[in-house]
PDB file of C-alpha atoms in Angstrom:
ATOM      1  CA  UNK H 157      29.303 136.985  94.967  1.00 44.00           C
ATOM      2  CA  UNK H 158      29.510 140.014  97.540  1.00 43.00           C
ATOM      3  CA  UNK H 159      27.930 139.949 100.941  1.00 42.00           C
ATOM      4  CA  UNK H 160      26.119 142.870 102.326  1.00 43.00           C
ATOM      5  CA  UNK H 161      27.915 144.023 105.185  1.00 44.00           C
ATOM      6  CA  UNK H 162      25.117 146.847 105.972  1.00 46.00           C
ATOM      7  CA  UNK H 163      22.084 145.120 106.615  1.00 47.00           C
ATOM      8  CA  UNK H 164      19.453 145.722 109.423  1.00 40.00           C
ATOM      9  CA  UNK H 165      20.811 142.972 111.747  1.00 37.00           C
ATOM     10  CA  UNK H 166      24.598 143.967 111.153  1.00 41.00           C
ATOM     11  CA  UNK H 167      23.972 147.523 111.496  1.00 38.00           C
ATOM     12  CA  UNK H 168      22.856 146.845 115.456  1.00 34.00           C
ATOM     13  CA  UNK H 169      25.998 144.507 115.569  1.00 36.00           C
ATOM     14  CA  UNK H 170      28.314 147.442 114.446  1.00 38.00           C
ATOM     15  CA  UNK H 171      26.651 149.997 117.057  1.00 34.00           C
ATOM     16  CA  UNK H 172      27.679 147.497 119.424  1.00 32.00           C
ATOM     17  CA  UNK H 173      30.500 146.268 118.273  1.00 37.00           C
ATOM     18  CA  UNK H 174      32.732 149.415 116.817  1.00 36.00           C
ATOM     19  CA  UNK H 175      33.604 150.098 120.853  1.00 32.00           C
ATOM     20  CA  UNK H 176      35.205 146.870 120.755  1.00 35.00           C
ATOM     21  CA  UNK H 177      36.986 147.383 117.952  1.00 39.00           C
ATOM     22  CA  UNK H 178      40.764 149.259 119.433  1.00 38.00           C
ATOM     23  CA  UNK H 179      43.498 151.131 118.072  1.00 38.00           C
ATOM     24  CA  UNK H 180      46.434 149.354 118.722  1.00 39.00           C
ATOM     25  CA  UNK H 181      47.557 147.256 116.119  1.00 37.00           C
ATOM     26  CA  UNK H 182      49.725 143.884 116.499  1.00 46.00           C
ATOM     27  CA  UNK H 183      50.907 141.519 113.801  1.00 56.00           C
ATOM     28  CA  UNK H 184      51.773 141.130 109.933  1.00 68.00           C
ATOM     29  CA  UNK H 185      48.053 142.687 108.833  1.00 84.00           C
ATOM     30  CA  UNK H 186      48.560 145.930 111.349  1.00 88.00           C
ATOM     31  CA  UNK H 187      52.509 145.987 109.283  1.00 92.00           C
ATOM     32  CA  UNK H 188      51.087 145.838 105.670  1.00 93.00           C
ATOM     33  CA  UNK H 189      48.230 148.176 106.615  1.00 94.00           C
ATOM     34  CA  UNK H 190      50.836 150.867 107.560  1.00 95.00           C
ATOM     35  CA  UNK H 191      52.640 150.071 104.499  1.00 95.00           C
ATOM     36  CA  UNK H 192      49.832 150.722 102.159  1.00 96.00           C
ATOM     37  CA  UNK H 193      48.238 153.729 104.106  1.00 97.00           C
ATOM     38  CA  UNK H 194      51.626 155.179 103.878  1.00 97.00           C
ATOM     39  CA  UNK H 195      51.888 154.485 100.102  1.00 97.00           C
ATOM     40  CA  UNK H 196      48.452 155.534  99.646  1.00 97.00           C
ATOM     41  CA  UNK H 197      48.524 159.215 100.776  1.00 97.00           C
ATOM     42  CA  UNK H 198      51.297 159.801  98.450  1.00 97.00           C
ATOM     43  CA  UNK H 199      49.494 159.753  95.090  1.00 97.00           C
ATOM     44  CA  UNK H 200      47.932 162.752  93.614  1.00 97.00           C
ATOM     45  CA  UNK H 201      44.426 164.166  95.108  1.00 97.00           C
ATOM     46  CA  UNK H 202      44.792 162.067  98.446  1.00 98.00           C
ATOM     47  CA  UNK H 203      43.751 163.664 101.393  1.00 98.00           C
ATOM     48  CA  UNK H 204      44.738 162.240 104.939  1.00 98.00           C
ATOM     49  CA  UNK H 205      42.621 163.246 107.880  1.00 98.00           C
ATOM     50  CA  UNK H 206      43.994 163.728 111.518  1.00 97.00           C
ATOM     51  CA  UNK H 207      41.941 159.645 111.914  1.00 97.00           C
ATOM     52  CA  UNK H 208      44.302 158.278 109.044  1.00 97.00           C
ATOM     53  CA  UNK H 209      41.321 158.138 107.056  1.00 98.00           C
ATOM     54  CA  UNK H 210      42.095 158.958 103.300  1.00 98.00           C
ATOM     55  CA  UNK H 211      39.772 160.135 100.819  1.00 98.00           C
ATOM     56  CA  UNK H 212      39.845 161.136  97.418  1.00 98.00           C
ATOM     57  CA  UNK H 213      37.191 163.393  95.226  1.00 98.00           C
ATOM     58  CA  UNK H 214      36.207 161.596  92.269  1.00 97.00           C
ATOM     59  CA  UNK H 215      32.633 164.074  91.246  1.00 97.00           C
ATOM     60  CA  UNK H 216      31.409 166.682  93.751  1.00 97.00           C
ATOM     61  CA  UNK H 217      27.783 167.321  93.883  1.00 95.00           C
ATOM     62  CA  UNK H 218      25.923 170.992  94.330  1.00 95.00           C
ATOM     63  CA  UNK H 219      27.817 173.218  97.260  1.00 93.00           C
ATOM     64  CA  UNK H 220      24.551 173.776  98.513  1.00 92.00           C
ATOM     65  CA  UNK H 221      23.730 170.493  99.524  1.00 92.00           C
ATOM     66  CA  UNK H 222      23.117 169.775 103.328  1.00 92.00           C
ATOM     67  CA  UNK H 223      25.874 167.624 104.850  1.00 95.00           C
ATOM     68  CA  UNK H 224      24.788 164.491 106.750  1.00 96.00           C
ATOM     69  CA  UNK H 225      25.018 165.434 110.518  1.00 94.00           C
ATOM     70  CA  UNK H 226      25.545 162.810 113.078  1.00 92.00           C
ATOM     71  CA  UNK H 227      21.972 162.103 114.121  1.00 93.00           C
ATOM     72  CA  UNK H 228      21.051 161.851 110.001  1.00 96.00           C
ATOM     73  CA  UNK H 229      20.159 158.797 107.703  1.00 96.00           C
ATOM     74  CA  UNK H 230      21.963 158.574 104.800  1.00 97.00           C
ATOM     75  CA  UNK H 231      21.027 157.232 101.151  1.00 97.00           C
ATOM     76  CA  UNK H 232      24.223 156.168  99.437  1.00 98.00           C
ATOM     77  CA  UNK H 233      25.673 153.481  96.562  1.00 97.00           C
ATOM     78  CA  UNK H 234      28.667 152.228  97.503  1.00 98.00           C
ATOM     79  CA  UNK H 235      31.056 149.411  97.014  1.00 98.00           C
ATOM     80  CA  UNK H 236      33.946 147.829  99.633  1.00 97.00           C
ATOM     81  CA  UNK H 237      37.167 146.075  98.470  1.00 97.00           C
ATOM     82  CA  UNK H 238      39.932 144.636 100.222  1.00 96.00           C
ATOM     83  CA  UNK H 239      43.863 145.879  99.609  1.00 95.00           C
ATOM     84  CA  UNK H 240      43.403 142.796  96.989  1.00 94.00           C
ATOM     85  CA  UNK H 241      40.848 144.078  94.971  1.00 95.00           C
ATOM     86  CA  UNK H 242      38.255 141.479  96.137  1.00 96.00           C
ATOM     87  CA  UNK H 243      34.851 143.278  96.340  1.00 96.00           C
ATOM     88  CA  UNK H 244      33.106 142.355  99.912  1.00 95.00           C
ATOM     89  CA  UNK H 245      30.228 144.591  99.452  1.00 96.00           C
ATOM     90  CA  UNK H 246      28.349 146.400  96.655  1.00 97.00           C
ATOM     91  CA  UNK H 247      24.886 148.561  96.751  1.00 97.00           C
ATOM     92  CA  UNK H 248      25.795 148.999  92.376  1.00 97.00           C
ATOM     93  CA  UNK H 249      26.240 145.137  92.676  1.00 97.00           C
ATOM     94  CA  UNK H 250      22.399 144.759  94.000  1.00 96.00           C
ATOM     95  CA  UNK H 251      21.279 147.857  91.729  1.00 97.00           C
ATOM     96  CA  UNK H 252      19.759 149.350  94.837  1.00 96.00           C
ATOM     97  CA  UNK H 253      21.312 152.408  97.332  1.00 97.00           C
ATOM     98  CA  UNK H 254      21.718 151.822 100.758  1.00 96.00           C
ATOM     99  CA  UNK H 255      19.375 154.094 103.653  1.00 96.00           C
ATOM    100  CA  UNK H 256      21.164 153.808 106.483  1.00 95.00           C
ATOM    101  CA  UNK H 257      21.825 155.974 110.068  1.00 96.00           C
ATOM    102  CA  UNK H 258      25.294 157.554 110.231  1.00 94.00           C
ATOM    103  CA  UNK H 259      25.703 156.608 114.066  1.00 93.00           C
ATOM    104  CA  UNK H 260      25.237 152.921 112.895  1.00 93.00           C
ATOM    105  CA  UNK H 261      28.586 152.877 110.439  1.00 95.00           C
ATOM    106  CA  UNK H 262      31.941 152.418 110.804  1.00 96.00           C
ATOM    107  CA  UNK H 263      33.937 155.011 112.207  1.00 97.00           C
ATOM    108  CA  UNK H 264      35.867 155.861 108.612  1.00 98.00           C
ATOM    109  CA  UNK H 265      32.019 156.240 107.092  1.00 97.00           C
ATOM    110  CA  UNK H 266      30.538 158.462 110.285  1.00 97.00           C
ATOM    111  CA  UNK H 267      33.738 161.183 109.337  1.00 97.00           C
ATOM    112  CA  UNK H 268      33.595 161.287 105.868  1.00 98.00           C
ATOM    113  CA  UNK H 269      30.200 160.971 105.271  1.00 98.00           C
ATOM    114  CA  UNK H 270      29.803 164.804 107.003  1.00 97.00           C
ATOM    115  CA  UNK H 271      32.139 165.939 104.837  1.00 97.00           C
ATOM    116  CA  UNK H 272      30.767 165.313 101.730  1.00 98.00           C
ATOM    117  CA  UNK H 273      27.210 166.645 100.161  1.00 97.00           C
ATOM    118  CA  UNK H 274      24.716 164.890  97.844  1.00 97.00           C
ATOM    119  CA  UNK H 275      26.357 164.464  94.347  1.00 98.00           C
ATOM    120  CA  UNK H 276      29.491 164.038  95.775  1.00 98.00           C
ATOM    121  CA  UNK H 277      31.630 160.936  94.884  1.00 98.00           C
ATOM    122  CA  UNK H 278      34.829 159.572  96.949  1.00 98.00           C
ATOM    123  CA  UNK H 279      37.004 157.280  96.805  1.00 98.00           C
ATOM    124  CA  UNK H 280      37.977 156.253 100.894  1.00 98.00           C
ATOM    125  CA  UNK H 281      40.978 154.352 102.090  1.00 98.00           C
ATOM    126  CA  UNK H 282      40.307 153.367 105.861  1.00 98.00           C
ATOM    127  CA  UNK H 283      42.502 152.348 107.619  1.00 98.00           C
ATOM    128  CA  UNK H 284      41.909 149.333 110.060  1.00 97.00           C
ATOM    129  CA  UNK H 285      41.180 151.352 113.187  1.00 96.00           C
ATOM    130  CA  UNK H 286      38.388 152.853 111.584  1.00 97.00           C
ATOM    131  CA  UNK H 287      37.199 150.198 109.726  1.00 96.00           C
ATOM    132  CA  UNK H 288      36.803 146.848 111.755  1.00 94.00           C
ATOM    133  CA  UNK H 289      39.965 147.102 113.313  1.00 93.00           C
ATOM    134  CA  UNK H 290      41.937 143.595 114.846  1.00 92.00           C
ATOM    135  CA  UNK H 291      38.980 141.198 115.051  1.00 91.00           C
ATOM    136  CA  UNK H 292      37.549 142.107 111.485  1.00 90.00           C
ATOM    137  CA  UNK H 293      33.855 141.509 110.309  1.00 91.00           C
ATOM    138  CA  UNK H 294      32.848 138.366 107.985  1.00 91.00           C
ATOM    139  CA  UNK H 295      34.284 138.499 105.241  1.00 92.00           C
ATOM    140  CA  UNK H 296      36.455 141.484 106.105  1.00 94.00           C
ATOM    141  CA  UNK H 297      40.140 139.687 107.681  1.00 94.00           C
ATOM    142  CA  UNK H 298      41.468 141.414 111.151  1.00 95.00           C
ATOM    143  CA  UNK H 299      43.754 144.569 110.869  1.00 95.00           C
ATOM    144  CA  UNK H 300      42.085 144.861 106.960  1.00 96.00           C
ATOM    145  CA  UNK H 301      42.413 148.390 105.041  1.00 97.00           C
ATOM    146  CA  UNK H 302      39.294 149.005 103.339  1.00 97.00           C
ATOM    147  CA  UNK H 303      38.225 151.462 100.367  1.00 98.00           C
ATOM    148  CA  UNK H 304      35.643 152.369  99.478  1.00 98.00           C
ATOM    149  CA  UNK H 305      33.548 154.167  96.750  1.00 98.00           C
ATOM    150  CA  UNK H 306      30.829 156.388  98.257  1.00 98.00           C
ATOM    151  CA  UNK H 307      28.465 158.051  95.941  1.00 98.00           C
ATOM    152  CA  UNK H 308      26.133 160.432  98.830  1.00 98.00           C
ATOM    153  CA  UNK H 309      22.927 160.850  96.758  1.00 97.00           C
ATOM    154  CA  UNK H 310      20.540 162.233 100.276  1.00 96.00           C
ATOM    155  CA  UNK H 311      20.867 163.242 103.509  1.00 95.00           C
ATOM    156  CA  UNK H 312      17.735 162.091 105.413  1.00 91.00           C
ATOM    157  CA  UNK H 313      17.523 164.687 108.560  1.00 88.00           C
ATOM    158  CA  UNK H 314      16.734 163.344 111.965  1.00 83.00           C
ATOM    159  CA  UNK H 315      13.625 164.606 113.577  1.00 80.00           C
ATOM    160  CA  UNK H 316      14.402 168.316 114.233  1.00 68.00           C
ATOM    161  CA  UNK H 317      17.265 169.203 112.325  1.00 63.00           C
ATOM    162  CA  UNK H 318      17.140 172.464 109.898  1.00 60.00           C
ATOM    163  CA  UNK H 319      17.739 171.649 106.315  1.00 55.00           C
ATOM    164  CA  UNK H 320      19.951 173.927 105.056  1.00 49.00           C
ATOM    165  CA  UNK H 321      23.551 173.740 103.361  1.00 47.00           C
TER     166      UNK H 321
END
């Protein structure tokens, strides 16, 4: 069984909590993390960003389609797995997408997530300074690389914002 990790009441949790979660990494989990970033970014159609975050396209949607800015809501399926393969958290899993503001995500989420447009489908491999960093998050362990599979169906605007592409 998964547990949601983006609900209402964890969503305020992460706003607060993301500012606690630091960069420096200590221990065995920070080591193996390296180790599997580094491995990571060295198969075919990875793409590392300047954050460490790694992403690859598995479908892209229309070119037109408006990219979630940072004030936006968006409506996504998704599903989380450890290194390990154990699922922690799966929209598919519940058979319904996820609304949810940008600002209230992990950091790893917040970047990609602007990058992409509706249609698009990527596979993300955070690593744990964007993700939940040292303390970790439920059922997520400290210094824990996490991927991902985003599917961006809608970019909900905030109040103001011109839709365009």
């Amino acid at each position: 069984m998964t547990r949601p990790i983006f609900g209402p009441a964890l969503a305020f949790a992460l706003v607060l909590g993301l500012a606690a979660c630091g960069g420096s990494q200590a221990g065995e989990g920070a080591e193996a993390a390296k180790a599997h970033m580094a491995k990571n970014a060295r198969k075919d159609g990875v793409v590392t960003l300047p954050s460490g975050v790694q992403y690859e396209i598995v479908r892209s949607g229309p070119a037109e389609g408006l990219k979630p800015g940072p004030h936006d809501e968006v409506k996504v399926h998704y599903e989380g797995r450890l290194v390990d393969g154990e699922v922690f958290d799966s929209s598919y899993e519940r058979g319904v997408p996820a609304a949810m503001p940008l600002q209230a995500l992990i950091p790893a989420w917040i970047e990609v997530l602007q990058l992409m447009r509706p249609g698009d489908e990527w596979l993300i491999t955070v690593p744990p300074e964007m993700g939940y960093g040292e303390r970790g998050q439920g059922p997520i362990p400290p210094d824990s690389v996490l991927i991902f599979r985003i599917e961006l169906i809608d970019v909900l605007p905030a109040p103001g914002r011109v839709q365009q592409g």
